[in-house]
Short mmCIF file of C-alpha atoms and ligand atoms in Angstrom, two decimals:
data_model
loop_
_atom_site.label_atom_id
_atom_site.label_comp_id
_atom_site.label_asym_id
_atom_site.label_seq_id
_atom_site.Cartn_x
_atom_site.Cartn_y
_atom_site.Cartn_z
CA MET A 25 6.97 75.72 -4.49
CA GLY A 26 5.30 72.11 -4.03
CA ARG A 27 5.65 69.38 -7.48
CA GLU A 28 1.73 70.32 -9.02
CA VAL A 29 2.47 73.58 -9.68
CA SER A 30 4.73 73.37 -11.58
CA THR A 31 3.65 73.08 -14.93
CA VAL A 32 2.87 76.86 -14.88
CA PRO A 33 4.66 79.14 -16.29
CA LYS A 34 7.55 81.29 -14.98
CA VAL A 35 7.49 85.09 -15.35
CA GLN A 36 8.97 85.18 -18.26
CA ASN A 37 10.34 89.17 -19.31
CA MET A 38 12.18 90.67 -17.02
CA SER A 39 10.29 94.03 -17.71
CA LEU A 40 7.43 92.14 -15.49
CA THR A 41 9.86 90.45 -13.07
CA ARG A 42 10.42 94.03 -12.00
CA THR A 43 6.66 95.34 -12.78
CA ARG A 44 6.02 92.28 -10.47
CA LYS A 45 8.22 92.91 -7.54
CA THR A 46 7.53 96.93 -7.03
CA LEU A 47 3.98 96.68 -7.12
CA LEU A 48 3.92 94.08 -4.04
CA HIS A 49 5.79 96.25 -2.23
CA GLU A 50 4.12 99.09 -3.81
CA VAL A 51 0.55 96.68 -1.84
CA GLU A 52 2.39 97.20 1.40
CA SER A 53 3.85 100.40 1.42
CA ARG A 54 0.10 101.19 0.91
CA SER A 55 -1.25 98.90 2.93
CA SER A 56 -2.99 101.19 5.60
CA GLU A 57 -5.14 102.72 1.69
CA ILE A 58 -5.62 99.37 1.43
CA THR A 59 -7.94 98.83 4.89
CA GLU A 60 -8.63 102.30 5.03
CA LEU A 61 -10.53 101.69 1.53
CA ALA A 62 -12.17 98.35 3.04
CA SER A 63 -13.24 100.28 6.17
CA ASP A 64 -14.75 103.17 4.23
CA LEU A 65 -16.67 100.51 2.58
CA ILE A 66 -18.49 98.94 5.53
CA LYS A 67 -19.17 102.34 7.03
CA ILE A 68 -22.05 102.83 3.24
CA PRO A 69 -24.73 100.14 3.93
CA SER A 70 -26.20 97.73 1.23
CA GLU A 71 -27.85 95.67 3.68
CA ASN A 72 -30.11 92.73 1.15
CA PRO A 73 -33.05 92.74 1.34
CA PRO A 74 -33.99 95.61 0.04
CA GLY A 75 -30.43 95.56 -1.81
CA ASN A 76 -30.15 99.07 -2.23
CA VAL A 77 -26.11 99.31 -3.84
CA ASP A 78 -26.12 102.89 -5.08
CA LYS A 79 -24.28 104.48 -1.85
CA ILE A 80 -21.71 102.26 -2.73
CA THR A 81 -21.44 102.02 -5.87
CA GLU A 82 -20.92 105.65 -6.97
CA PHE A 83 -18.58 105.15 -4.24
CA LEU A 84 -16.99 102.85 -5.73
CA VAL A 85 -16.83 105.00 -9.30
CA LYS A 86 -15.52 108.26 -8.54
CA TYR A 87 -12.63 105.91 -6.50
CA LEU A 88 -11.80 104.34 -9.35
CA ARG A 89 -12.40 107.71 -11.87
CA ASP A 90 -10.10 109.07 -9.52
CA THR A 91 -6.93 106.51 -9.56
CA GLY A 92 -7.63 107.94 -13.70
CA VAL A 93 -9.78 104.38 -14.78
CA ASP A 94 -12.53 104.36 -17.03
CA VAL A 95 -15.61 103.13 -15.50
CA SER A 96 -19.01 102.35 -16.32
CA VAL A 97 -22.90 101.88 -14.74
CA VAL A 98 -24.74 99.41 -16.28
CA GLU A 99 -28.36 98.35 -15.37
CA GLY A 100 -30.28 95.67 -16.53
CA PHE A 101 -32.74 96.16 -14.44
CA LYS A 102 -34.18 99.54 -12.20
CA GLY A 103 -31.66 99.97 -9.02
CA LYS A 104 -29.44 97.10 -9.41
CA PRO A 105 -26.38 98.43 -10.16
CA SER A 106 -23.27 96.80 -11.40
CA LEU A 107 -20.10 98.52 -11.60
CA VAL A 108 -17.89 97.15 -15.05
CA CYS A 109 -14.08 98.24 -16.43
CA GLN A 110 -11.53 96.89 -17.96
CA THR A 111 -8.07 97.85 -18.91
CA GLY A 112 -4.77 96.22 -21.10
CA SER A 113 -4.09 94.93 -24.38
CA GLU A 114 -6.79 93.24 -26.98
CA GLN A 115 -4.26 92.56 -29.14
CA ASP A 116 -4.02 89.24 -27.09
CA SER A 117 -6.66 86.00 -26.01
CA ARG A 118 -6.75 85.89 -22.09
CA ILE A 119 -9.11 87.80 -20.43
CA LEU A 120 -9.12 87.26 -16.54
CA LEU A 121 -12.14 89.26 -14.71
CA LEU A 122 -11.39 90.45 -10.88
CA ASN A 123 -15.29 89.68 -9.67
CA GLY A 124 -17.58 91.31 -6.31
CA HIS A 125 -20.91 91.71 -4.22
CA THR A 126 -20.62 95.13 -2.85
CA ASP A 127 -24.41 93.59 -1.80
CA VAL A 128 -24.57 92.07 2.07
CA VAL A 129 -27.01 90.72 3.60
CA PRO A 130 -29.15 92.05 6.87
CA VAL A 131 -27.42 93.22 9.81
CA GLY A 132 -30.18 92.01 11.97
CA SER A 133 -30.68 92.69 15.66
CA ARG A 134 -27.99 95.76 16.28
CA GLU A 135 -28.19 94.78 20.16
CA ARG A 136 -26.45 91.46 19.19
CA TRP A 137 -23.13 93.82 18.00
CA LYS A 138 -20.37 94.54 20.51
CA PHE A 139 -20.16 97.33 17.90
CA ASP A 140 -21.40 99.31 14.83
CA PRO A 141 -21.96 96.87 12.54
CA PHE A 142 -21.36 100.44 10.17
CA GLY A 143 -18.64 101.54 11.91
CA GLY A 144 -15.82 100.75 9.82
CA GLU A 145 -13.33 100.87 13.21
CA ILE A 146 -10.60 99.43 12.30
CA LYS A 147 -8.90 98.11 16.14
CA ASP A 148 -6.34 95.64 17.19
CA GLY A 149 -5.61 94.32 14.48
CA TYR A 150 -9.30 93.53 12.96
CA ILE A 151 -11.35 96.12 10.05
CA HIS A 152 -15.45 95.41 12.53
CA GLY A 153 -18.81 95.67 10.48
CA ARG A 154 -21.55 94.56 8.08
CA GLY A 155 -19.46 92.64 5.49
CA ALA A 156 -16.07 92.77 6.83
CA SER A 157 -15.20 89.14 4.93
CA ASP A 158 -18.27 88.74 3.48
CA MET A 159 -16.93 90.54 0.71
CA LYS A 160 -15.84 94.36 1.86
CA ALA A 161 -12.41 94.15 2.17
CA GLY A 162 -12.44 91.06 -0.85
CA LEU A 163 -14.28 93.62 -2.82
CA ALA A 164 -11.71 96.69 -1.45
CA GLY A 165 -8.85 94.73 -2.77
CA ILE A 166 -9.80 93.79 -6.02
CA VAL A 167 -9.76 97.47 -6.45
CA PHE A 168 -6.91 98.41 -5.53
CA ALA A 169 -5.04 95.43 -7.65
CA PHE A 170 -6.82 96.59 -10.37
CA THR A 171 -6.35 100.32 -9.95
CA LEU A 172 -2.36 99.64 -9.56
CA LEU A 173 -3.26 97.21 -13.09
CA HIS A 174 -4.27 99.05 -14.31
CA ARG A 175 -1.47 101.71 -14.08
CA GLU A 176 0.87 99.53 -14.80
CA ARG A 177 -1.62 98.15 -17.99
CA ARG A 178 1.58 97.96 -21.57
CA GLU A 179 2.04 94.64 -19.18
CA LEU A 180 -0.87 92.69 -19.72
CA LYS A 181 -0.57 90.90 -22.26
CA GLY A 182 -4.55 89.80 -22.89
CA LEU A 183 -7.62 92.59 -20.70
CA LEU A 184 -8.66 92.91 -17.17
CA LYS A 185 -12.01 93.91 -16.23
CA LEU A 186 -13.40 94.07 -13.06
CA GLN A 187 -16.90 94.38 -12.86
CA LEU A 188 -18.81 94.63 -8.74
CA VAL A 189 -22.27 93.60 -8.72
CA PRO A 190 -25.39 93.85 -7.32
CA ASP A 191 -27.55 91.12 -5.46
CA GLU A 192 -25.58 88.46 -5.01
CA GLU A 193 -27.41 87.78 -1.32
CA THR A 194 -30.13 86.98 -3.43
CA GLY A 195 -29.35 84.76 -5.78
CA GLY A 196 -27.07 87.06 -8.27
CA LEU A 197 -29.65 87.64 -11.55
CA HIS A 198 -29.45 91.19 -11.61
CA GLY A 199 -25.98 91.14 -11.08
CA THR A 200 -24.16 88.49 -11.84
CA LYS A 201 -25.92 86.00 -14.71
CA TRP A 202 -27.66 89.43 -16.15
CA LEU A 203 -24.03 91.07 -17.59
CA MET A 204 -22.89 87.00 -17.94
CA ASN A 205 -26.18 86.96 -20.65
CA GLY A 206 -25.05 90.06 -21.82
CA GLY A 207 -21.39 89.47 -22.99
CA TYR A 208 -20.08 91.75 -20.71
CA ALA A 209 -18.36 88.88 -17.81
CA ASP A 210 -17.30 87.20 -21.43
CA SER A 211 -13.10 86.02 -19.87
CA THR A 212 -11.80 83.32 -19.83
CA ALA A 213 -10.96 82.74 -16.38
CA ALA A 214 -12.51 84.49 -12.99
CA ILE A 215 -12.35 85.17 -9.87
CA ILE A 216 -14.15 86.09 -6.75
CA ALA A 217 -13.38 88.04 -3.92
CA GLU A 218 -15.56 85.82 -1.41
CA PRO A 219 -14.31 85.52 1.28
CA THR A 220 -11.94 81.49 1.66
CA GLY A 221 -9.77 82.67 4.51
CA LEU A 222 -5.91 83.72 3.55
CA GLU A 223 -5.20 79.94 3.17
CA ALA A 224 -7.70 78.09 0.79
CA ILE A 225 -9.30 78.55 -2.42
CA ASP A 226 -12.62 77.12 -3.82
CA ILE A 227 -13.75 75.82 -7.19
CA GLY A 228 -16.78 74.26 -6.33
CA GLN A 229 -20.45 74.22 -4.61
CA LYS A 230 -23.01 72.53 -4.64
CA GLY A 231 -26.47 72.67 -7.02
CA ILE A 232 -29.34 73.87 -5.76
CA LEU A 233 -32.79 72.27 -6.77
CA TRP A 234 -35.48 74.14 -4.72
CA LEU A 235 -39.44 73.02 -5.32
CA LYS A 236 -43.12 73.51 -3.86
CA ILE A 237 -44.87 70.13 -3.43
CA GLU A 238 -48.87 71.08 -2.85
CA THR A 239 -50.99 68.22 -1.51
CA LYS A 240 -54.60 68.29 -2.05
CA GLY A 241 -57.75 67.59 0.60
CA THR A 242 -61.40 67.35 0.54
CA LEU A 243 -62.88 69.61 3.16
CA ALA A 244 -64.92 68.71 5.79
CA HIS A 245 -66.09 69.33 9.29
CA GLY A 246 -63.40 69.36 10.94
CA SER A 247 -65.64 67.99 14.45
CA LEU A 248 -66.07 64.90 12.18
CA ALA A 249 -62.18 64.48 11.34
CA PRO A 250 -60.44 61.63 11.14
CA TYR A 251 -63.11 59.45 9.79
CA VAL A 252 -64.86 62.80 7.29
CA GLY A 253 -62.51 64.37 4.83
CA ASP A 254 -59.24 64.33 3.39
CA ASN A 255 -56.09 66.26 5.76
CA ALA A 256 -53.72 67.81 2.89
CA ILE A 257 -52.03 69.09 5.89
CA LEU A 258 -51.11 65.33 6.91
CA LYS A 259 -50.75 64.34 3.71
CA ALA A 260 -48.16 66.71 3.08
CA ALA A 261 -47.02 65.75 6.99
CA SER A 262 -46.10 62.57 5.61
CA LEU A 263 -44.90 62.88 2.43
CA THR A 264 -41.78 65.47 3.56
CA LYS A 265 -41.03 62.78 6.50
CA GLU A 266 -40.02 60.84 3.10
CA LEU A 267 -38.41 63.35 1.65
CA GLN A 268 -35.76 62.60 4.09
CA SER A 269 -34.91 59.73 1.53
CA ILE A 270 -33.33 62.18 -0.75
CA THR A 271 -30.24 63.28 1.49
CA ARG A 272 -29.17 59.21 1.14
CA ILE A 273 -28.60 59.33 -2.48
CA ARG A 274 -24.83 58.59 -2.90
CA ALA A 275 -22.88 61.33 -5.43
CA ARG A 276 -20.73 59.78 -8.25
CA PRO A 277 -18.03 62.70 -9.15
CA PRO A 278 -16.39 63.27 -11.71
CA LYS A 279 -12.34 61.60 -10.80
CA GLU A 280 -10.71 64.83 -11.58
CA ILE A 281 -11.91 66.33 -8.17
CA ARG A 282 -12.97 63.42 -6.55
CA GLN A 283 -9.38 64.26 -4.38
CA VAL A 284 -10.20 67.77 -3.39
CA ILE A 285 -14.00 67.37 -2.29
CA SER A 286 -12.39 64.20 0.20
CA SER A 287 -10.01 67.02 1.25
CA SER A 288 -12.85 69.24 1.50
CA ILE A 289 -15.37 66.83 4.20
CA SER A 290 -12.24 67.88 6.79
CA ILE A 291 -12.39 71.26 6.32
CA ALA A 292 -16.08 71.41 6.41
CA GLU A 293 -16.50 69.27 9.70
CA GLN A 294 -13.41 70.97 11.34
CA LEU A 295 -15.48 75.10 9.95
CA ILE A 296 -19.17 73.88 11.13
CA GLY A 297 -18.06 72.15 14.03
CA LYS A 298 -20.06 68.89 14.03
CA LYS A 299 -19.32 65.61 12.96
CA GLY A 300 -19.65 63.74 10.19
CA ILE A 301 -21.13 66.61 8.79
CA GLY A 302 -18.59 66.29 6.31
CA ARG A 303 -21.35 64.52 4.78
CA ILE A 304 -22.95 66.75 2.78
CA LEU A 305 -20.37 67.07 0.01
CA ARG A 306 -21.19 63.73 -0.96
CA THR A 307 -25.57 63.94 -0.72
CA PRO A 308 -27.91 65.64 -0.66
CA THR A 309 -29.79 67.71 1.74
CA VAL A 310 -33.25 68.44 2.07
CA ASN A 311 -34.97 71.28 4.42
CA VAL A 312 -38.21 71.28 4.82
CA GLY A 313 -38.62 74.90 4.42
CA LEU A 314 -41.97 76.68 4.66
CA ILE A 315 -45.02 75.26 5.10
CA SER A 316 -48.61 76.76 4.17
CA GLY A 317 -52.52 75.35 4.17
CA GLY A 318 -55.82 74.99 5.93
CA THR A 319 -58.78 77.52 6.23
CA LYS A 320 -59.27 77.44 9.81
CA VAL A 321 -58.81 74.88 13.05
CA ASN A 322 -62.05 73.55 12.80
CA MET A 323 -61.70 73.15 9.01
CA VAL A 324 -60.27 69.89 7.44
CA PRO A 325 -57.85 71.05 4.43
CA ASP A 326 -57.86 70.54 1.77
CA MET A 327 -54.75 72.23 0.41
CA CYS A 328 -51.10 72.75 1.82
CA SER A 329 -47.89 73.92 0.04
CA THR A 330 -44.84 72.79 1.07
CA ASP A 331 -41.33 74.35 0.07
CA VAL A 332 -38.67 72.58 0.09
CA ASP A 333 -34.76 73.03 0.03
CA ILE A 334 -32.30 70.39 -2.97
CA ARG A 335 -28.86 70.62 -2.28
CA LEU A 336 -27.19 69.06 -4.65
CA PRO A 337 -23.46 68.08 -4.39
CA ILE A 338 -21.38 66.91 -7.23
CA GLY A 339 -21.84 64.26 -8.57
CA VAL A 340 -25.28 64.04 -8.45
CA LYS A 341 -27.55 65.46 -10.92
CA ALA A 342 -30.97 67.04 -9.99
CA GLN A 343 -32.98 65.30 -13.02
CA GLU A 344 -32.45 62.66 -10.60
CA VAL A 345 -33.49 63.52 -7.82
CA LEU A 346 -36.51 65.16 -8.76
CA ARG A 347 -37.22 61.79 -10.69
CA LYS A 348 -37.48 60.44 -7.03
CA VAL A 349 -39.42 62.93 -5.61
CA ARG A 350 -41.89 62.99 -8.19
CA THR A 351 -41.82 59.32 -7.03
CA ILE A 352 -42.63 59.86 -3.46
CA ALA A 353 -44.82 62.93 -4.68
CA THR A 354 -47.64 59.99 -6.49
CA LYS A 355 -47.11 58.11 -3.65
CA HIS A 356 -48.91 60.83 -1.97
CA ASP A 357 -51.95 62.02 -5.06
CA ALA A 358 -49.23 65.43 -4.48
CA SER A 359 -48.01 68.11 -7.84
CA VAL A 360 -44.57 69.35 -7.57
CA VAL A 361 -43.50 72.03 -9.32
CA VAL A 362 -39.10 73.57 -9.97
CA ILE A 363 -39.31 77.53 -8.56
CA SER A 364 -35.03 77.39 -8.72
CA GLU A 365 -32.24 74.53 -10.08
CA SER A 366 -28.83 75.39 -10.96
CA PRO A 367 -26.59 72.76 -10.57
CA PRO A 368 -23.78 71.20 -8.61
CA ASN A 369 -20.13 72.95 -10.14
CA TYR A 370 -16.89 73.59 -10.39
CA THR A 371 -13.38 74.15 -11.97
CA SER A 372 -10.76 71.44 -12.60
CA PRO A 373 -7.80 71.61 -9.86
CA THR A 374 -6.28 71.91 -13.03
CA GLU A 375 -7.08 74.75 -14.10
CA GLU A 376 -4.11 77.26 -15.20
CA ILE A 377 -6.16 79.50 -12.89
CA VAL A 378 -6.33 77.43 -9.93
CA LYS A 379 -2.15 75.82 -10.40
CA ILE A 380 -1.95 79.85 -10.97
CA LEU A 381 -3.00 81.07 -7.58
CA GLU A 382 -2.43 78.88 -5.75
CA ARG A 383 1.17 79.71 -6.33
CA ASN A 384 0.43 82.48 -5.24
CA VAL A 385 -1.43 82.81 -2.60
CA GLN A 386 1.62 79.91 -1.49
CA GLU A 387 4.16 82.36 -2.72
CA VAL A 388 2.32 85.88 0.11
CA THR A 389 1.73 83.21 2.70
CA GLU A 390 4.25 81.40 2.66
CA ARG A 391 1.54 78.12 3.23
CA LYS A 392 0.20 75.44 0.95
CA PRO A 393 -2.67 76.99 0.59
CA ARG A 394 -6.30 74.25 0.83
CA VAL A 395 -8.22 73.44 -2.52
CA PHE A 396 -12.11 73.46 -1.79
CA VAL A 397 -15.12 72.85 -2.70
CA GLN A 398 -18.02 74.59 -0.93
CA TRP A 399 -21.60 73.56 0.27
CA ALA A 400 -23.37 76.76 -0.48
CA THR A 401 -23.96 78.87 -3.74
CA SER A 402 -22.08 82.11 -5.07
CA ASP A 403 -22.24 84.24 -8.31
CA ALA A 404 -19.16 81.13 -9.15
CA ARG A 405 -22.07 79.17 -10.59
CA PHE A 406 -22.78 81.03 -13.34
CA LEU A 407 -19.77 81.92 -14.69
CA ARG A 408 -18.74 77.55 -14.28
CA ALA A 409 -21.82 77.91 -16.41
CA LYS A 410 -21.11 79.19 -19.36
CA GLY A 411 -17.43 77.34 -19.50
CA ILE A 412 -15.08 80.38 -17.40
CA ALA A 413 -12.59 79.01 -15.24
CA THR A 414 -13.31 80.14 -12.34
CA ALA A 415 -11.81 80.33 -8.55
CA GLN A 416 -13.09 82.40 -4.97
CA TYR A 417 -10.44 83.95 -2.84
CA GLY A 418 -10.20 86.87 0.10
CA PRO A 419 -9.64 87.83 2.36
CA ALA A 420 -11.98 86.03 5.28
CA HIS A 421 -12.04 85.82 9.56
CA LEU A 422 -15.33 82.75 8.82
CA GLU A 423 -16.61 83.54 12.72
CA GLY A 424 -19.57 86.25 12.29
CA ILE A 425 -19.70 85.87 8.32
CA HIS A 426 -23.65 86.08 7.67
CA GLY A 427 -24.54 87.03 11.98
CA PHE A 428 -23.66 89.02 14.48
CA ASN A 429 -19.68 90.55 15.18
CA GLU A 430 -18.36 90.37 11.66
CA LYS A 431 -15.15 91.00 10.96
CA VAL A 432 -12.05 90.44 9.45
CA ARG A 433 -7.93 90.70 9.71
CA ALA A 434 -6.80 94.05 8.40
CA ASP A 435 -2.44 92.04 6.74
CA ASP A 436 -5.07 89.21 5.43
CA VAL A 437 -6.71 92.58 3.63
CA VAL A 438 -3.29 93.54 2.18
CA ALA A 439 -1.68 90.30 1.64
CA ALA A 440 -4.66 89.00 -0.41
CA THR A 441 -4.44 92.51 -2.53
CA LYS A 442 -0.62 91.17 -2.53
CA VAL A 443 -2.55 87.51 -4.45
CA TYR A 444 -4.86 89.40 -6.37
CA VAL A 445 -2.09 91.40 -8.34
CA ALA A 446 0.41 88.47 -9.01
CA LEU A 447 -2.16 86.35 -10.10
CA ALA A 448 -2.93 89.60 -13.23
CA LEU A 449 0.34 90.36 -13.60
CA ASP A 450 1.31 85.89 -14.30
CA TYR A 451 -1.80 85.39 -16.54
CA LEU A 452 -0.92 88.36 -18.58
CA SER A 453 1.85 87.49 -19.52
ZN1 ZN B 10 -20.50 86.80 0.06
#
């Protein structure tokens, strides 16, 4: 165990130590049940879009009820059910939330898959199919862990919540965010079983600033351009080129997270396989993703609309970027509307839940985990926005996530389940 994790109180109570040992053995001896659960979840398609998770939610409700868990399904938006349940004691102030999303990204072109994306085939030590890594393996892990912890609920000093949500792949507004706003997700710490890989713990992510920029021009006959009329598309072209200067803004992250960001840079370069790409954790990225303008080929366009996706690293404020965008826009006589905004966010690496997670990952995998920040976003942002210490940890085979031929190592699902059980016992002891 590393020196930096030694501040976490050790498990003190003998009966809890016994429970912990017994449960970890039980996870091992019932490993095939866990991998079959992950496989069963893959067999229920829940592609988003369209985002229908009724069937998989129904399946999970039945699975949990069969083990004696009291489950509720809540739905803030029609067709967007979230499964919520809790166990343990309400006498204590600690509340640990286990969260996972039931939707998956679409399969895409079926011919590109070497196996049935909804087959859930378990072969050569892997579980195969869409969502295997992101995140039906993680779901199986937290669900199985919850059933064991529910059985041993008398050992828990505090509440353990399990929430299985829709809509994560299209923004999370109808899932985790809605639960958060309704008070369901109130907790003192949270673990999201998103795919990080067995030896990596994610504690932060970049922010989002999506903009719609409109340039205006003056209509004229196409045969007179560029001498008569004013071309809105050409204005958009020079404006978007100038927007690239946003990528030169340099982040000033708080001291407590700087070391984690530095080490995440090499992780990003390794994962993406492009030297220098780690800069995305220190500077904003800018993607001109959608453009539409003009009326007809022989008319000078009087309008052009451009959607821009800017990602903000930890240590860059949306306002700072927006000011710069507006200055550029003014030069081109353009208007700027914010479509979506979410600040970069992180949980301090010194938070107790992070330390407990680190310690248990090290114990289960016998390797020191890497703590990192990611460049994509997830539901963690909603929890962190409410001050809940949130870490992401889950089994993953990174190749194939949001792509083709997604799979996950069966052993990793079992190992992650052990981590979930152990960390919940430690946090709620
Ligand atoms: Zn995910």
